[in-house]
Amino acid sequence: MANQQTNSGNPRVDHEYRRRKSAEEMRYQVVSFSLMIFLTLVAFGAVAMKGSAWFTVPFIILLAVVQVVFQLYYFMHMSHKGHEAPSLFLYSGLLVGLITILTFMTIIWW
Amino acid sequence: MSTYAQKKGFGATVWDFLTTVDHKKIAILYLLAGGLFFLVGGLEAVFIRIQLAVPNNDFVSAGAFNEIITMHGTTMIFLAAMPILFGFMNAVMPLQIGARDVAFPFLNALGFWLFFFGGVFLNLSWFMGGAPDAGWTSYASLAIHSKGHGIDFYVLGLQISGLGTLIGGINFLVTIINMRAPGMTYMRMPLFTWTTFVASALILFAFPPLTVGLVLMMFDRMFGSNFFVVANGGNTVIWEHLFWIFGHPEVYILVLPAFGIFSEIFSTFSRKRLFGYSSMVFATVLIGFLGFMVWAHHMFTTGLGPVANAIFAVATMAIGVPTGIKIFNWLFTMWGGSVKFTAPMHWAFAFIPSFIMGGVTGVMLAAAAADYQYHDTYFVVAHFHYVIVGGVVFSIFAGVQYWWPKIFGTMLNETLGKLTFWLFFIGFHMTFFIQHFLGLWGMPRRVFTYLPGQGFDTANMISSIGALFMSLGVIVLLINVVVTSVKNVKVGDDPWGDGRTLEWAIPSPPPFYNFKQLPLVRGLDAFWIEKMEGKKGMTPAEPLGDIHMPNASFLPFVIAFGLFIAAFGALYNGEHSWAIPVIVIGLLVTFGSMLVRSVKDDHGFHIHKEELMDDNDKGVKA
Amino acid sequence: MHAEEKLTYESWPAEPERSTLEAKNKFTGFWLFLGGETVLFSSLFATYLALKDKVPDSSMPLAKDLFELPLTFVATMLLLTSSLTSVYAIYQMKNFNFKKMMLWFGITALLGAAFLGSEVYEFTNYVHEGHKFTSSAFGSAFYTLVGFHGGHVAFGLMWCLTLMIRNAKRGLNLYNAPKFYVFSLYWHFIDVVWVFIFSVVYLMGMVG
């Protein structure tokens, strides 16, 4: 959903197109936001229900990941053109971070 | 702003360097400061070797010895090797990609001054109650109990310096991503630029864990937290993990630019393009990636368990593969080439066997079970000095000789350069080869003395004599620098005659805007391609136009200085009533300056087309 | 395009945050910085997970004794909504509507301040219950992780206010557009970190 520079030759047409595209994107943002609220409610609900930890913990982590994907790709425009380098470096950082977290949960002991 | 060199007074020159945002001048600052810290670290090494030359020596006390070994390691890695490499990256990389400066010139200056003040702060510990004494790795179990302020100097000094390094890393990455000249695709970048890129990515990801570790240590020592206090639930292995998750990529941050320097030297002085360019790029990226997967090989004996040990052992050995690819490619570059045995080429030749020796002992250490015997002995000391000195330090000597003309406009003396090489090379092997055996015979590391009659005496004496040779080599280099500066014989754009990359297509030293017109890059070894077609210079990629340059500023110095002041307050927090006000004042200076920078517009200045056309030169295309 | 040029709705580019070299550099540089911050917060999360519930004796409260759903939910809603309002602000920036952009950034700042207020209230309660920075490894790790995030929110608030005050009389141009955009990236990022904090620290803590 990139905000592309289109050249129809007529600046007013270009502007109209851009304005509509922006507005359409804004609608996507609001939908994303609603979904994020929903995911948050589900996560809180899962904890409130006091189910088995073996299910609840992976479940809320999964919900968190989905919510963050929405933040990154919609709110932060990572889905747009020109985000190749940002994506590469963010995912690399995430990889290093996840390895660190895995380490601290497995090979630190008492 | 004239494009001609201006004759400046001493005071004006000092102010120029204090406020510069020009990557070429910042490079000189890094080389100078890094060079001075190299001498300090070298002196610390000499003291170590004097103390260990004979058994039961009392040249220094045990406590002083601990401080000296800690500072030797910390200074050499953080304050000498990294800054000097940063100096080369600053001086050369923008030129190699055809850019006029780095992406963030102001931040570039800030990065330098942060490193500088962090390094000065750390070294002031010598005069202010004692240097840190828990090793350059400062393990928490020892460090949180270290009396006096030594460790606090370590924590605060490295935090400030580390911030500078992180800023520098991001700067280089953005420069390479966004500011390459037209036609320079990623796969047409010189190897030194590639290694700058990958090393900077490593900096970006490796320094945050160090930052966190230092913060935790600072909180435990100064603010009563319990991260490493076992009685309250803490765990000292957390420090080890955080330190080595930083520390292992750190050594690749050091060695990859070294590899880059040698790639340039091998191809230039074999008069032949680098063999296997694509595989060299691939190997560089792979080494960088794998470098994050192996840190626990520094922790084999801490009790991680056989599964973890096995995984890290295998991953460690795997790094040997891309490194081996590089070695073969360098050898194949020379094969069939027209080799010129210049002083830089001496270092490059010596690097191959020396680094390989360090590499193979690395594979020995990687075998986790065997490491239980090697760990904490001189075998490890021998290994890492072979890779760091044989790899990084050799590359620094080579790079100094190779790029001196481009940076300073004069040429270091070849004969003195070769003398430096032979003295240092002989001394290096004399000191460290025998240490492999000392380790295998059972001498532990970090001991301030040893008893006679264990078979260590002769070996230690030989090792110490080697340090003398290395010192002489360095002194000869210093003489070379002085003699060259005094003679002041200017050289042209391409003084080696065989330059292949863009930095050799512009004057030595370059005008402050680097390129009058950004060059058009038609392939790998862009300058060589033009030369082979009989052209004298690069084809421009744009018409002559106004050039936009950044303004100088004193703020980077002030921002760094504010943190320096605040660090003193943090150091004496709880002991003196003035500590908290000093912290506040320091932070106000820093954040106040940052606010000034944000709020005051600074759009730089323009050099006008007409001034550029006034310059006498060939090939200006309108 | 000269950065301080007075542009109009017609001449305003589609991506003002990337229309000059300086803007592109800031954009790329800031995303890279966020990559580094990801590693930084991961290290803090890792330390927290290793030291969770590690207390010297059984009299000290543990995660499941301390954290409560309602307060956490309020804080989350505040920060999440502030993320949306900053998206609105950038939308208005792309539409060249300076006044509306400033309005949305103002709301963002207010929500951020409310979040900080709720966090201060929350921490005060914990201290009264015996959960302090100095009381245990668990306490040290908790306050460092959540506090660092709160520190980032506070810094962001200062940043937002500085931008708004400095540019109040200037309107939009290609010099300040990238600054607003970079700030909004930062603000979204601290919301991303909060999603993981409320999930890993609070929700997981309450599950036990």
Coordinates of C-alpha atoms in Angstrom, one line a residue, chain C residues 16 25 29-32 50 58-60 67 69 92 104 107 121 126 144 148 152 155 171 181 192 196 205:
Chain C
P16 CA 7.8 14.8 2.4
N25 CA 19.5 9.9 5.7
G29 CA 19.4 6.3 10.2
F30 CA 16.5 6.3 12.6
W31 CA 15.2 2.9 11.5
L32 CA 18.8 1.5 12.0
A50 CA 16.2 -14.8 34.0
S58 CA 9.5 -15.7 50.9
S59 CA 8.1 -12.6 52.5
M60 CA 8.7 -10.6 49.3
F67 CA 0.4 -7.1 39.0
L69 CA -5.3 -6.4 35.2
Q92 CA -2.4 15.4 8.3
W104 CA -3.1 15.3 16.8
I107 CA -3.3 14.8 21.9
Y121 CA 1.0 5.7 40.6
Y126 CA 4.6 -1.6 44.5
T144 CA 15.1 -1.4 35.1
F148 CA 13.8 2.2 30.9
H152 CA 11.9 6.4 26.8
F155 CA 12.1 11.5 26.5
G171 CA 4.2 25.8 9.3
Y181 CA 8.1 11.7 10.9
V192 CA 5.8 -1.9 20.2
F196 CA 5.8 -7.0 24.8
G205 CA 3.4 -12.6 35.5

